[in-house]
Structure formats: structure tokens, C-alpha cells
Amino acid sequence: MSSPTEFAELHELIGGLRRCVTSLAAKYGDSPAMRRIVNDTERILNDIDRLDIDAQELELSRGVTLQPMSTEKIAIPDTQYDTDFWRDVDDEGVGGHSRG
């Protein structure tokens, strides 16, 4: 698995790529070739974002926690909500009521 330093370096390089593509787009304008470069860059950026997510999931599956997860339980009361709480709320899809 890659280290945080490798990911930091990757993000730094991606930032450089973004700056270069922006500069090229300003210089060459909106042409089919430039649109392809911009689209390819966006695809790379999306893939890097996905890589970050995948790396976090892999770390979690190995039992390594990247962020402390809260185990605090939140109590939910059994009492009825005040009717004003539900004022102006559509009931579409709840209980089969319909408005006609």
C-alpha cells in the first residue's frame, strides 16, 4: 500500500498537471484537441480521487483505521413527535396516502 507521502507527491503532481492544462487551454483556446486534453486530465483527476477512496477502503479492510471511528450510540426516543414537526411535509410513498 502506498504511503501518505506518495499520495501527497501524487496530488502535488496532479496540481502541476492541472496548472499546465489550464495554461495550454488559455493559449490554444477551445479546439477539439484541447478539449481532448482537458477531458483526459479530468479523467485522470477522477481516477486519482477514486484511488484515494480505494486506498482508504483497503486500509480499513486490513484492520487499519485511518480515522478514529466513533462508537458512541445515539438514543432515539420512543415518544411521538409534535405534530408541528411534520407540518408541510409530503407523505408521498409513506402508508399509501394519496392527494387528489
Short mmCIF file of N, CA and C in Angstrom, two decimals:
data_model
loop_
_atom_site.label_atom_id
_atom_site.label_comp_id
_atom_site.label_asym_id
_atom_site.label_seq_id
_atom_site.Cartn_x
_atom_site.Cartn_y
_atom_site.Cartn_z
N MET A 1 0.85 -1.18 0.00
CA MET A 1 0.00 0.00 0.00
C MET A 1 0.89 1.24 0.00
N SER A 2 0.47 2.24 -0.69
CA SER A 2 1.23 3.48 -0.78
C SER A 2 1.21 4.23 0.54
N SER A 3 2.26 4.97 0.75
CA SER A 3 2.35 5.75 1.97
C SER A 3 1.70 7.11 1.77
N PRO A 4 1.39 7.78 2.88
CA PRO A 4 0.82 9.13 2.75
C PRO A 4 1.74 10.07 1.97
N THR A 5 3.04 9.86 2.07
CA THR A 5 3.99 10.70 1.33
C THR A 5 3.82 10.51 -0.17
N GLU A 6 3.63 9.27 -0.59
CA GLU A 6 3.43 9.01 -2.02
C GLU A 6 2.14 9.65 -2.53
N PHE A 7 1.08 9.58 -1.72
CA PHE A 7 -0.16 10.23 -2.12
C PHE A 7 0.00 11.74 -2.16
N ALA A 8 0.72 12.30 -1.22
CA ALA A 8 0.96 13.75 -1.22
C ALA A 8 1.72 14.16 -2.47
N GLU A 9 2.73 13.38 -2.84
CA GLU A 9 3.50 13.67 -4.05
C GLU A 9 2.62 13.56 -5.29
N LEU A 10 1.78 12.54 -5.32
CA LEU A 10 0.87 12.36 -6.44
C LEU A 10 -0.07 13.55 -6.58
N HIS A 11 -0.61 14.02 -5.48
CA HIS A 11 -1.51 15.18 -5.53
C HIS A 11 -0.76 16.45 -5.95
N GLU A 12 0.48 16.56 -5.56
CA GLU A 12 1.30 17.70 -5.99
C GLU A 12 1.51 17.66 -7.50
N LEU A 13 1.79 16.47 -8.03
CA LEU A 13 1.98 16.33 -9.47
C LEU A 13 0.68 16.59 -10.23
N ILE A 14 -0.42 16.14 -9.69
CA ILE A 14 -1.73 16.38 -10.31
C ILE A 14 -2.03 17.88 -10.34
N GLY A 15 -1.65 18.58 -9.27
CA GLY A 15 -1.83 20.03 -9.26
C GLY A 15 -1.03 20.69 -10.37
N GLY A 16 0.19 20.20 -10.60
CA GLY A 16 1.02 20.72 -11.70
C GLY A 16 0.39 20.43 -13.05
N LEU A 17 -0.16 19.23 -13.20
CA LEU A 17 -0.84 18.88 -14.45
C LEU A 17 -2.02 19.81 -14.71
N ARG A 18 -2.80 20.05 -13.66
CA ARG A 18 -3.96 20.94 -13.80
C ARG A 18 -3.52 22.34 -14.22
N ARG A 19 -2.45 22.85 -13.60
CA ARG A 19 -1.96 24.19 -13.96
C ARG A 19 -1.49 24.24 -15.40
N CYS A 20 -0.78 23.20 -15.85
CA CYS A 20 -0.30 23.15 -17.24
C CYS A 20 -1.45 23.11 -18.24
N VAL A 21 -2.44 22.29 -17.95
CA VAL A 21 -3.58 22.18 -18.87
C VAL A 21 -4.35 23.49 -18.91
N THR A 22 -4.51 24.15 -17.78
CA THR A 22 -5.19 25.44 -17.75
C THR A 22 -4.42 26.46 -18.59
N SER A 23 -3.10 26.45 -18.47
CA SER A 23 -2.26 27.36 -19.24
C SER A 23 -2.37 27.07 -20.74
N LEU A 24 -2.35 25.78 -21.10
CA LEU A 24 -2.49 25.41 -22.51
C LEU A 24 -3.85 25.81 -23.07
N ALA A 25 -4.89 25.62 -22.27
CA ALA A 25 -6.24 25.99 -22.71
C ALA A 25 -6.34 27.49 -22.94
N ALA A 26 -5.69 28.27 -22.09
CA ALA A 26 -5.70 29.73 -22.27
C ALA A 26 -4.94 30.11 -23.54
N LYS A 27 -3.89 29.39 -23.84
CA LYS A 27 -3.06 29.71 -25.00
C LYS A 27 -3.70 29.26 -26.31
N TYR A 28 -4.28 28.04 -26.33
CA TYR A 28 -4.77 27.47 -27.58
C TYR A 28 -6.28 27.54 -27.75
N GLY A 29 -6.98 27.96 -26.72
CA GLY A 29 -8.42 28.14 -26.84
C GLY A 29 -9.20 26.84 -26.89
N ASP A 30 -10.45 26.96 -27.33
CA ASP A 30 -11.36 25.83 -27.36
C ASP A 30 -11.31 25.15 -28.72
N SER A 31 -10.50 24.13 -28.82
CA SER A 31 -10.38 23.35 -30.05
C SER A 31 -10.63 21.89 -29.71
N PRO A 32 -10.91 21.06 -30.70
CA PRO A 32 -11.12 19.64 -30.41
C PRO A 32 -9.93 18.99 -29.70
N ALA A 33 -8.73 19.32 -30.11
CA ALA A 33 -7.54 18.74 -29.48
C ALA A 33 -7.42 19.18 -28.02
N MET A 34 -7.71 20.44 -27.77
CA MET A 34 -7.62 20.95 -26.40
C MET A 34 -8.71 20.36 -25.53
N ARG A 35 -9.90 20.19 -26.08
CA ARG A 35 -10.98 19.55 -25.32
C ARG A 35 -10.61 18.12 -24.94
N ARG A 36 -9.93 17.41 -25.84
CA ARG A 36 -9.49 16.04 -25.52
C ARG A 36 -8.49 16.05 -24.37
N ILE A 37 -7.57 17.00 -24.39
CA ILE A 37 -6.58 17.09 -23.31
C ILE A 37 -7.27 17.42 -21.99
N VAL A 38 -8.20 18.35 -22.01
CA VAL A 38 -8.94 18.71 -20.80
C VAL A 38 -9.73 17.51 -20.29
N ASN A 39 -10.41 16.80 -21.18
CA ASN A 39 -11.19 15.62 -20.79
C ASN A 39 -10.28 14.53 -20.21
N ASP A 40 -9.14 14.30 -20.85
CA ASP A 40 -8.20 13.30 -20.34
C ASP A 40 -7.70 13.67 -18.95
N THR A 41 -7.43 14.95 -18.75
CA THR A 41 -6.96 15.42 -17.44
C THR A 41 -8.03 15.22 -16.39
N GLU A 42 -9.27 15.56 -16.72
CA GLU A 42 -10.37 15.35 -15.77
C GLU A 42 -10.53 13.88 -15.42
N ARG A 43 -10.37 13.01 -16.41
CA ARG A 43 -10.47 11.58 -16.17
C ARG A 43 -9.35 11.11 -15.23
N ILE A 44 -8.15 11.63 -15.42
CA ILE A 44 -7.04 11.29 -14.54
C ILE A 44 -7.33 11.77 -13.12
N LEU A 45 -7.83 13.00 -12.99
CA LEU A 45 -8.15 13.54 -11.66
C LEU A 45 -9.22 12.69 -10.97
N ASN A 46 -10.22 12.27 -11.72
CA ASN A 46 -11.26 11.41 -11.15
C ASN A 46 -10.68 10.06 -10.73
N ASP A 47 -9.78 9.52 -11.52
CA ASP A 47 -9.15 8.25 -11.17
C ASP A 47 -8.31 8.37 -9.91
N ILE A 48 -7.64 9.49 -9.74
CA ILE A 48 -6.83 9.71 -8.53
C ILE A 48 -7.73 9.82 -7.32
N ASP A 49 -8.86 10.52 -7.46
CA ASP A 49 -9.83 10.59 -6.36
C ASP A 49 -10.31 9.19 -5.99
N ARG A 50 -10.58 8.38 -6.99
CA ARG A 50 -11.04 7.00 -6.76
C ARG A 50 -9.93 6.19 -6.08
N LEU A 51 -8.69 6.43 -6.48
CA LEU A 51 -7.56 5.74 -5.86
C LEU A 51 -7.48 6.06 -4.37
N ASP A 52 -7.70 7.31 -4.02
CA ASP A 52 -7.70 7.70 -2.60
C ASP A 52 -8.78 6.94 -1.84
N ILE A 53 -9.96 6.86 -2.43
CA ILE A 53 -11.07 6.16 -1.78
C ILE A 53 -10.76 4.68 -1.65
N ASP A 54 -10.24 4.08 -2.73
CA ASP A 54 -9.90 2.66 -2.70
C ASP A 54 -8.83 2.37 -1.67
N ALA A 55 -7.84 3.25 -1.57
CA ALA A 55 -6.76 3.04 -0.61
C ALA A 55 -7.30 3.07 0.82
N GLN A 56 -8.21 3.99 1.09
CA GLN A 56 -8.82 4.05 2.41
C GLN A 56 -9.61 2.79 2.70
N GLU A 57 -10.37 2.31 1.71
CA GLU A 57 -11.15 1.09 1.90
C GLU A 57 -10.24 -0.11 2.14
N LEU A 58 -9.13 -0.18 1.41
CA LEU A 58 -8.20 -1.30 1.59
C LEU A 58 -7.56 -1.25 2.97
N GLU A 59 -7.22 -0.06 3.42
CA GLU A 59 -6.64 0.07 4.76
C GLU A 59 -7.64 -0.36 5.82
N LEU A 60 -8.90 0.02 5.63
CA LEU A 60 -9.93 -0.36 6.59
C LEU A 60 -10.16 -1.86 6.58
N SER A 61 -10.11 -2.46 5.39
CA SER A 61 -10.34 -3.91 5.31
C SER A 61 -9.19 -4.69 5.93
N ARG A 62 -8.02 -4.10 5.99
CA ARG A 62 -6.88 -4.75 6.63
C ARG A 62 -6.91 -4.55 8.14
N GLY A 63 -7.89 -3.79 8.62
CA GLY A 63 -8.00 -3.56 10.06
C GLY A 63 -7.25 -2.33 10.53
N VAL A 64 -6.71 -1.58 9.60
CA VAL A 64 -6.00 -0.35 9.94
C VAL A 64 -6.99 0.79 9.80
N THR A 65 -7.21 1.52 10.85
CA THR A 65 -8.15 2.63 10.82
C THR A 65 -7.40 3.92 10.54
N LEU A 66 -7.79 4.59 9.46
CA LEU A 66 -7.16 5.86 9.12
C LEU A 66 -7.68 7.00 9.97
N GLN A 67 -8.97 6.92 10.32
CA GLN A 67 -9.58 7.94 11.15
C GLN A 67 -10.28 7.23 12.30
N PRO A 68 -10.17 7.78 13.47
CA PRO A 68 -10.87 7.13 14.57
C PRO A 68 -12.38 7.17 14.33
N MET A 69 -13.00 6.01 14.48
CA MET A 69 -14.44 5.93 14.27
C MET A 69 -15.13 5.97 15.62
N SER A 70 -16.20 6.73 15.69
CA SER A 70 -16.94 6.87 16.93
C SER A 70 -17.82 5.64 17.14
N THR A 71 -17.81 5.13 18.35
CA THR A 71 -18.70 4.01 18.69
C THR A 71 -19.81 4.48 19.61
N GLU A 72 -19.93 5.79 19.73
CA GLU A 72 -20.96 6.36 20.59
C GLU A 72 -22.33 6.05 20.03
N LYS A 73 -23.22 5.58 20.90
CA LYS A 73 -24.59 5.28 20.49
C LYS A 73 -25.47 6.50 20.77
N ILE A 74 -26.37 6.76 19.86
CA ILE A 74 -27.28 7.89 20.00
C ILE A 74 -28.65 7.34 20.33
N ALA A 75 -29.21 7.80 21.42
CA ALA A 75 -30.53 7.35 21.85
C ALA A 75 -31.60 8.05 21.02
N ILE A 76 -32.57 7.27 20.57
CA ILE A 76 -33.70 7.81 19.82
C ILE A 76 -34.94 7.56 20.66
N PRO A 77 -35.63 8.63 21.05
CA PRO A 77 -36.79 8.46 21.94
C PRO A 77 -37.95 7.75 21.24
N ASP A 78 -38.74 7.03 22.04
CA ASP A 78 -39.92 6.33 21.53
C ASP A 78 -41.16 7.22 21.51
N THR A 79 -41.07 8.39 22.05
CA THR A 79 -42.23 9.28 22.14
C THR A 79 -42.60 9.84 20.77
N GLN A 80 -43.85 10.23 20.64
CA GLN A 80 -44.34 10.81 19.39
C GLN A 80 -43.74 12.20 19.21
N TYR A 81 -43.48 12.55 17.95
CA TYR A 81 -43.05 13.90 17.64
C TYR A 81 -44.26 14.83 17.70
N ASP A 82 -44.01 16.06 18.01
CA ASP A 82 -45.05 17.07 17.98
C ASP A 82 -45.58 17.18 16.55
N THR A 83 -46.88 17.33 16.37
CA THR A 83 -47.46 17.38 15.03
C THR A 83 -46.93 18.56 14.22
N ASP A 84 -46.51 19.62 14.88
CA ASP A 84 -45.94 20.76 14.15
C ASP A 84 -44.63 20.38 13.44
N PHE A 85 -43.98 19.36 13.96
CA PHE A 85 -42.73 18.89 13.35
C PHE A 85 -42.98 18.42 11.92
N TRP A 86 -44.14 17.83 11.67
CA TRP A 86 -44.44 17.24 10.37
C TRP A 86 -45.25 18.18 9.47
N ARG A 87 -45.51 19.40 9.92
CA ARG A 87 -46.31 20.33 9.12
C ARG A 87 -45.62 20.57 7.76
N ASP A 88 -46.41 20.57 6.69
CA ASP A 88 -45.96 20.83 5.32
C ASP A 88 -45.01 19.77 4.79
N VAL A 89 -45.04 18.58 5.36
CA VAL A 89 -44.20 17.51 4.86
C VAL A 89 -45.06 16.60 4.00
N ASP A 90 -44.61 16.32 2.79
CA ASP A 90 -45.33 15.41 1.91
C ASP A 90 -45.22 13.99 2.45
N ASP A 91 -46.30 13.25 2.32
CA ASP A 91 -46.29 11.86 2.78
C ASP A 91 -46.22 10.89 1.60
N GLU A 92 -45.73 11.35 0.49
CA GLU A 92 -45.64 10.53 -0.69
C GLU A 92 -44.80 9.29 -0.41
N GLY A 93 -45.34 8.15 -0.73
CA GLY A 93 -44.60 6.91 -0.55
C GLY A 93 -44.68 6.35 0.86
N VAL A 94 -45.37 7.03 1.75
CA VAL A 94 -45.48 6.56 3.13
C VAL A 94 -46.93 6.18 3.39
N GLY A 95 -47.19 4.91 3.62
CA GLY A 95 -48.51 4.46 4.03
C GLY A 95 -49.58 4.44 2.97
N GLY A 96 -49.27 4.75 1.73
CA GLY A 96 -50.24 4.64 0.65
C GLY A 96 -51.25 5.77 0.58
N HIS A 97 -51.03 6.87 1.26
CA HIS A 97 -51.94 8.01 1.15
C HIS A 97 -51.72 8.68 -0.20
N SER A 98 -52.77 9.23 -0.73
CA SER A 98 -52.60 9.99 -1.97
C SER A 98 -53.36 11.29 -1.85
N ARG A 99 -52.86 12.24 -2.56
CA ARG A 99 -53.50 13.55 -2.58
C ARG A 99 -54.18 13.72 -3.92
N GLY A 100 -55.40 14.07 -3.92
CA GLY A 100 -56.10 14.12 -5.18
C GLY A 100 -56.72 15.38 -5.41
#
